[in-house]
């Protein structure tokens, strides 16, 4: 299934993308695409619905973040060896973990704000994992059983805030609109293996990032198992798994985003996003 949310910010409704390209309304069956509706049991009930009989949404308008009200968003840094190389970093021996504030999460076509004082705004196409069950001390072998689905995410970053201000990376990752996710959540029955997906990102029509999830240093089961040692992962939590090479920070000289720039990005089977950079 491809689950999505449509409507104005704060008033999104749950929907399903039909194979014919139409959006079908799920409001009569669930209140939202969120923690309460991502359990294996609930997803199985949704799969059993008569999709043809669901109301068609004629004009869905804005597409919101594909997951509503996530409890936390945990990101993995330097998780592609070629991205680590372009930034001059040594590939890590263990996953690098940082947090992105959930207030950064937004829709896949929403504008991305350039923070006040920003001089190094960057892009990062990433595979996002959305949890569907509570995971604590899970094994790598069982880890994928706790996943509800996958989505495209742009881990927008302000590199000066991230690397030159004292403290941790979170301050460079958490401005409002720094987490576009969607357009939809693809459930695991449609995407059983997330480890061979082409991914890309363009800025103003020029290709900047090209990669594939088969070059992840730490794959999805490893990341979930590792995180579950340090924190309980809950339904609706987002894990953003890292970005391939081609970010602005790795260019010589860096080509930071500026107001009016347009980012277009996507991952095979997970859809595409598009954002315009605006002043905060």
Coordinates of C-alpha atoms in Angstrom, one line a residue:
X1 CA 0.0 0.0 0.0
X2 CA 0.9 3.6 -0.6
X3 CA -0.5 5.6 2.4
X4 CA -0.6 9.4 2.3
X5 CA -2.0 12.4 4.1
X6 CA -3.6 15.3 2.2
X7 CA -5.0 18.7 3.2
X8 CA -3.8 21.9 4.9
X9 CA -1.1 21.7 7.6
X10 CA -2.7 20.5 10.8
X11 CA -5.8 19.3 9.1
X12 CA -4.6 16.4 7.0
X13 CA -6.8 13.5 6.2
X14 CA -5.6 9.9 5.6
X15 CA -5.6 8.5 2.1
X16 CA -4.4 5.7 -0.1
X17 CA -2.8 6.0 -3.5
X18 CA -4.7 3.7 -5.8
X19 CA -2.8 1.8 -8.6
X20 CA -4.7 3.9 -11.1
X21 CA -3.1 7.1 -9.7
X22 CA -6.2 8.4 -7.8
X23 CA -6.3 9.2 -4.1
X24 CA -8.8 7.3 -2.1
X25 CA -10.1 8.6 1.3
X26 CA -9.6 6.5 4.4
X27 CA -11.3 8.8 6.8
X28 CA -14.2 6.4 7.4
X29 CA -11.7 3.7 8.6
X30 CA -8.9 5.6 10.4
X31 CA -8.4 9.1 11.8
X32 CA -4.8 9.6 10.5
X33 CA -1.7 7.9 9.3
X34 CA 0.0 7.9 12.6
X35 CA 1.3 5.7 15.5
X36 CA -2.2 4.3 16.3
X37 CA -2.8 3.1 12.7
X38 CA 0.6 1.6 11.8
X39 CA 0.5 -1.6 13.8
X40 CA 0.7 -4.9 11.9
X41 CA -2.9 -5.7 12.7
X42 CA -4.2 -2.3 11.6
X43 CA -2.2 -2.4 8.3
X44 CA -3.6 -5.9 7.6
X45 CA -7.1 -4.5 8.1
X46 CA -6.4 -1.7 5.7
X47 CA -5.1 -4.2 3.1
X48 CA -8.4 -6.0 3.4
X49 CA -10.5 -3.0 2.4
X50 CA -12.3 -2.8 -0.9
X51 CA -10.1 -0.1 -2.5
X52 CA -12.4 0.3 -5.4
X53 CA -15.2 1.1 -3.0
X54 CA -13.3 3.8 -1.2
X55 CA -14.3 7.4 -1.9
X56 CA -12.2 9.1 -4.6
X57 CA -10.6 12.4 -3.7
X58 CA -11.2 14.6 -6.7
X59 CA -8.8 17.4 -5.7
X60 CA -6.5 16.3 -2.9
X61 CA -4.6 19.6 -3.0
X62 CA -1.6 19.8 -0.7
X63 CA 0.1 16.5 0.2
X64 CA 1.3 16.5 3.8
X65 CA 4.0 14.5 5.5
X66 CA 3.1 10.8 5.1
X67 CA 3.3 10.2 8.8
X68 CA 1.5 12.3 11.3
X69 CA 2.7 13.3 14.7
X70 CA 5.9 11.1 14.9
X71 CA 7.3 10.7 18.4
X72 CA 10.9 11.1 17.3
X73 CA 13.0 11.4 14.2
X74 CA 16.5 9.8 14.5
X75 CA 19.0 10.2 11.7
X76 CA 22.1 8.3 10.8
X77 CA 25.2 10.3 9.8
X78 CA 27.9 9.4 7.2
X79 CA 26.2 6.1 6.4
X80 CA 27.4 5.9 2.7
X81 CA 31.1 5.3 2.3
X82 CA 31.3 7.6 -0.8
X83 CA 29.5 10.4 1.0
X84 CA 31.9 10.1 4.0
X85 CA 34.8 10.4 1.5
X86 CA 33.5 13.5 -0.2
X87 CA 33.2 15.3 3.2
X88 CA 36.7 14.2 4.2
X89 CA 35.4 12.0 7.1
X90 CA 36.5 8.5 8.0
X91 CA 33.7 5.9 7.6
X92 CA 32.4 5.2 11.1
X93 CA 32.8 1.9 12.9
X94 CA 29.4 2.3 14.5
X95 CA 26.3 4.2 13.4
X96 CA 26.5 7.9 14.0
X97 CA 23.2 9.0 15.6
X98 CA 21.6 12.4 15.8
X99 CA 18.1 13.8 16.3
X100 CA 16.0 16.0 14.1
X101 CA 13.2 17.8 15.9
X102 CA 9.8 16.5 14.9
X103 CA 8.7 20.2 14.3
X104 CA 11.0 20.0 11.2
X105 CA 8.8 17.4 9.5
X106 CA 6.7 18.7 6.6
X107 CA 5.1 17.7 3.4
X108 CA 7.1 16.6 0.3
X109 CA 6.2 19.7 -1.7
X110 CA 6.2 22.3 1.0
X111 CA 8.6 25.2 0.8
X112 CA 11.9 24.8 2.7
X113 CA 12.8 27.8 4.8
X114 CA 16.3 29.2 4.9
X115 CA 16.9 30.1 8.5
X116 CA 17.9 33.6 9.6
X117 CA 21.6 33.8 9.6
X118 CA 22.1 30.8 7.3
X119 CA 25.0 30.8 4.9
X120 CA 25.4 27.0 4.2
X121 CA 22.1 25.4 3.4
X122 CA 22.4 21.9 2.0
X123 CA 20.3 19.0 0.7
X124 CA 20.4 15.2 1.4
X125 CA 18.1 12.7 -0.2
X126 CA 17.6 9.8 2.2
X127 CA 15.6 6.6 2.7
X128 CA 13.3 7.0 5.7
X129 CA 12.1 4.0 7.7
X130 CA 8.8 4.4 9.6
X131 CA 8.3 2.1 12.5
X132 CA 5.1 0.1 12.9
X133 CA 5.7 -1.8 16.2
X134 CA 7.6 -1.2 19.4
X135 CA 11.2 -2.3 19.2
X136 CA 13.5 -2.7 22.2
X137 CA 16.7 -4.9 22.0
X138 CA 15.6 -6.4 18.7
X139 CA 18.0 -8.6 16.7
X140 CA 19.1 -7.8 13.2
X141 CA 17.3 -10.9 12.0
X142 CA 13.9 -9.7 13.4
X143 CA 14.4 -6.0 12.8
X144 CA 12.4 -5.6 9.6
X145 CA 9.3 -7.2 11.3
X146 CA 9.0 -3.9 13.2
X147 CA 8.9 -1.7 10.2
X148 CA 5.6 -0.3 8.8
X149 CA 7.1 1.1 5.6
X150 CA 9.5 3.4 3.8
X151 CA 9.5 6.9 2.4
X152 CA 11.6 9.5 0.7
X153 CA 13.1 12.1 3.0
X154 CA 15.2 15.3 2.4
X155 CA 17.4 15.7 5.4
X156 CA 17.9 19.4 4.9
X157 CA 20.9 20.7 6.8
X158 CA 22.5 24.1 7.7
X159 CA 26.2 23.2 7.8
X160 CA 27.4 26.3 9.7
X161 CA 24.9 25.6 12.4
X162 CA 25.8 21.9 12.3
X163 CA 29.6 22.0 12.3
X164 CA 30.8 25.4 13.4
X165 CA 28.6 26.2 16.3
X166 CA 29.4 24.5 19.6
X167 CA 27.4 21.5 20.4
X168 CA 25.9 18.6 18.5
X169 CA 24.5 18.3 14.9
X170 CA 20.9 18.7 15.9
X171 CA 20.9 22.5 15.7
X172 CA 21.8 22.3 12.1
X173 CA 19.1 19.7 11.3
X174 CA 16.0 20.9 13.1
X175 CA 14.8 24.2 11.6
X176 CA 11.1 24.2 10.6
X177 CA 10.7 22.5 7.1
X178 CA 14.1 20.6 7.4
X179 CA 12.3 17.2 7.1
X180 CA 10.2 16.9 4.0
X181 CA 8.9 13.3 4.0
X182 CA 6.7 11.5 1.5
X183 CA 4.8 11.8 -0.8
X184 CA 3.6 8.5 0.6
X185 CA 4.5 5.7 2.9
X186 CA 5.1 2.5 1.0
X187 CA 4.3 -0.5 3.3
X188 CA 6.7 -3.4 3.5
X189 CA 4.5 -5.8 1.6
X190 CA 5.1 -3.6 -1.5
X191 CA 8.8 -3.1 -0.7
X192 CA 10.2 -6.2 1.1
X193 CA 13.8 -5.3 0.4
X194 CA 14.9 -1.7 0.9
X195 CA 18.6 -2.4 0.0
X196 CA 18.7 -1.9 -3.8
X197 CA 16.9 1.4 -4.5
X198 CA 18.2 4.0 -6.8
X199 CA 18.1 7.5 -5.4
X200 CA 18.7 11.0 -6.8
X201 CA 18.4 14.7 -6.2
X202 CA 18.5 17.7 -8.6
X203 CA 18.9 21.4 -7.8
X204 CA 17.4 23.7 -10.4
X205 CA 17.3 20.8 -12.9
X206 CA 21.0 19.8 -12.5
X207 CA 21.8 16.4 -11.1
X208 CA 23.6 16.7 -7.8
X209 CA 23.1 13.3 -6.1
X210 CA 23.0 9.8 -7.5
X211 CA 23.2 6.7 -5.3
X212 CA 21.7 3.4 -4.4
X213 CA 20.8 2.0 -1.0
X214 CA 23.0 -1.0 -1.7
X215 CA 26.0 1.1 -0.6
X216 CA 24.7 1.7 2.9
X217 CA 27.5 1.1 5.4
X218 CA 24.9 0.0 8.0
X219 CA 21.8 -1.5 6.5
X220 CA 18.3 -1.1 7.8
X221 CA 18.2 -4.1 10.1
X222 CA 21.6 -3.2 11.5
X223 CA 20.4 0.4 12.2
X224 CA 17.2 -0.7 13.8
X225 CA 18.8 -3.3 16.0
X226 CA 21.6 -0.8 17.0
X227 CA 19.2 2.0 17.9
X228 CA 17.0 -0.3 19.9
X229 CA 19.9 -0.9 22.3
X230 CA 19.8 2.7 23.3
X231 CA 16.2 3.8 23.0
X232 CA 12.8 2.2 22.5
X233 CA 11.5 2.7 19.0
X234 CA 7.8 3.3 18.9
X235 CA 5.2 3.1 16.1
X236 CA 5.4 6.2 13.9
X237 CA 9.0 7.0 14.7
X238 CA 11.1 8.0 11.7
X239 CA 14.6 6.8 11.1
X240 CA 16.5 8.6 8.3
X241 CA 19.2 6.3 7.1
X242 CA 21.9 8.6 5.5
X243 CA 22.6 10.2 2.2
X244 CA 24.8 9.2 -0.9
X245 CA 27.4 11.6 -2.3
X246 CA 26.7 14.9 -4.1
X247 CA 25.8 17.2 -1.2
X248 CA 26.8 20.9 -1.4
X249 CA 29.3 20.5 1.4
X250 CA 31.3 18.0 -0.7
X251 CA 31.6 20.3 -3.7
X252 CA 34.7 22.4 -4.4
X253 CA 33.8 25.1 -3.8
X254 CA 30.5 24.3 -2.0
X255 CA 27.4 25.4 -3.8
X256 CA 25.0 26.2 -1.0
X257 CA 21.3 26.6 -1.6
X258 CA 19.9 30.1 -1.9
X259 CA 16.4 31.6 -2.0
X260 CA 14.5 30.6 -5.1
X261 CA 16.4 27.3 -5.6
X262 CA 14.3 24.3 -6.4
X263 CA 15.2 20.8 -5.1
X264 CA 13.7 17.7 -6.9
X265 CA 14.4 14.3 -5.5
X266 CA 13.2 10.7 -5.4
X267 CA 13.8 7.1 -4.7
X268 CA 12.7 4.2 -6.9
X269 CA 9.3 2.9 -5.9
X270 CA 8.9 5.6 -3.2
X271 CA 7.9 8.6 -5.3
X272 CA 9.4 12.1 -5.8
X273 CA 9.5 15.4 -3.9
X274 CA 9.9 19.0 -4.9
X275 CA 10.7 22.0 -2.7
X276 CA 11.5 25.7 -3.2
X277 CA 13.8 27.5 -0.9
X278 CA 12.3 30.6 0.8
X279 CA 13.3 33.0 3.5
X280 CA 12.3 32.1 7.0

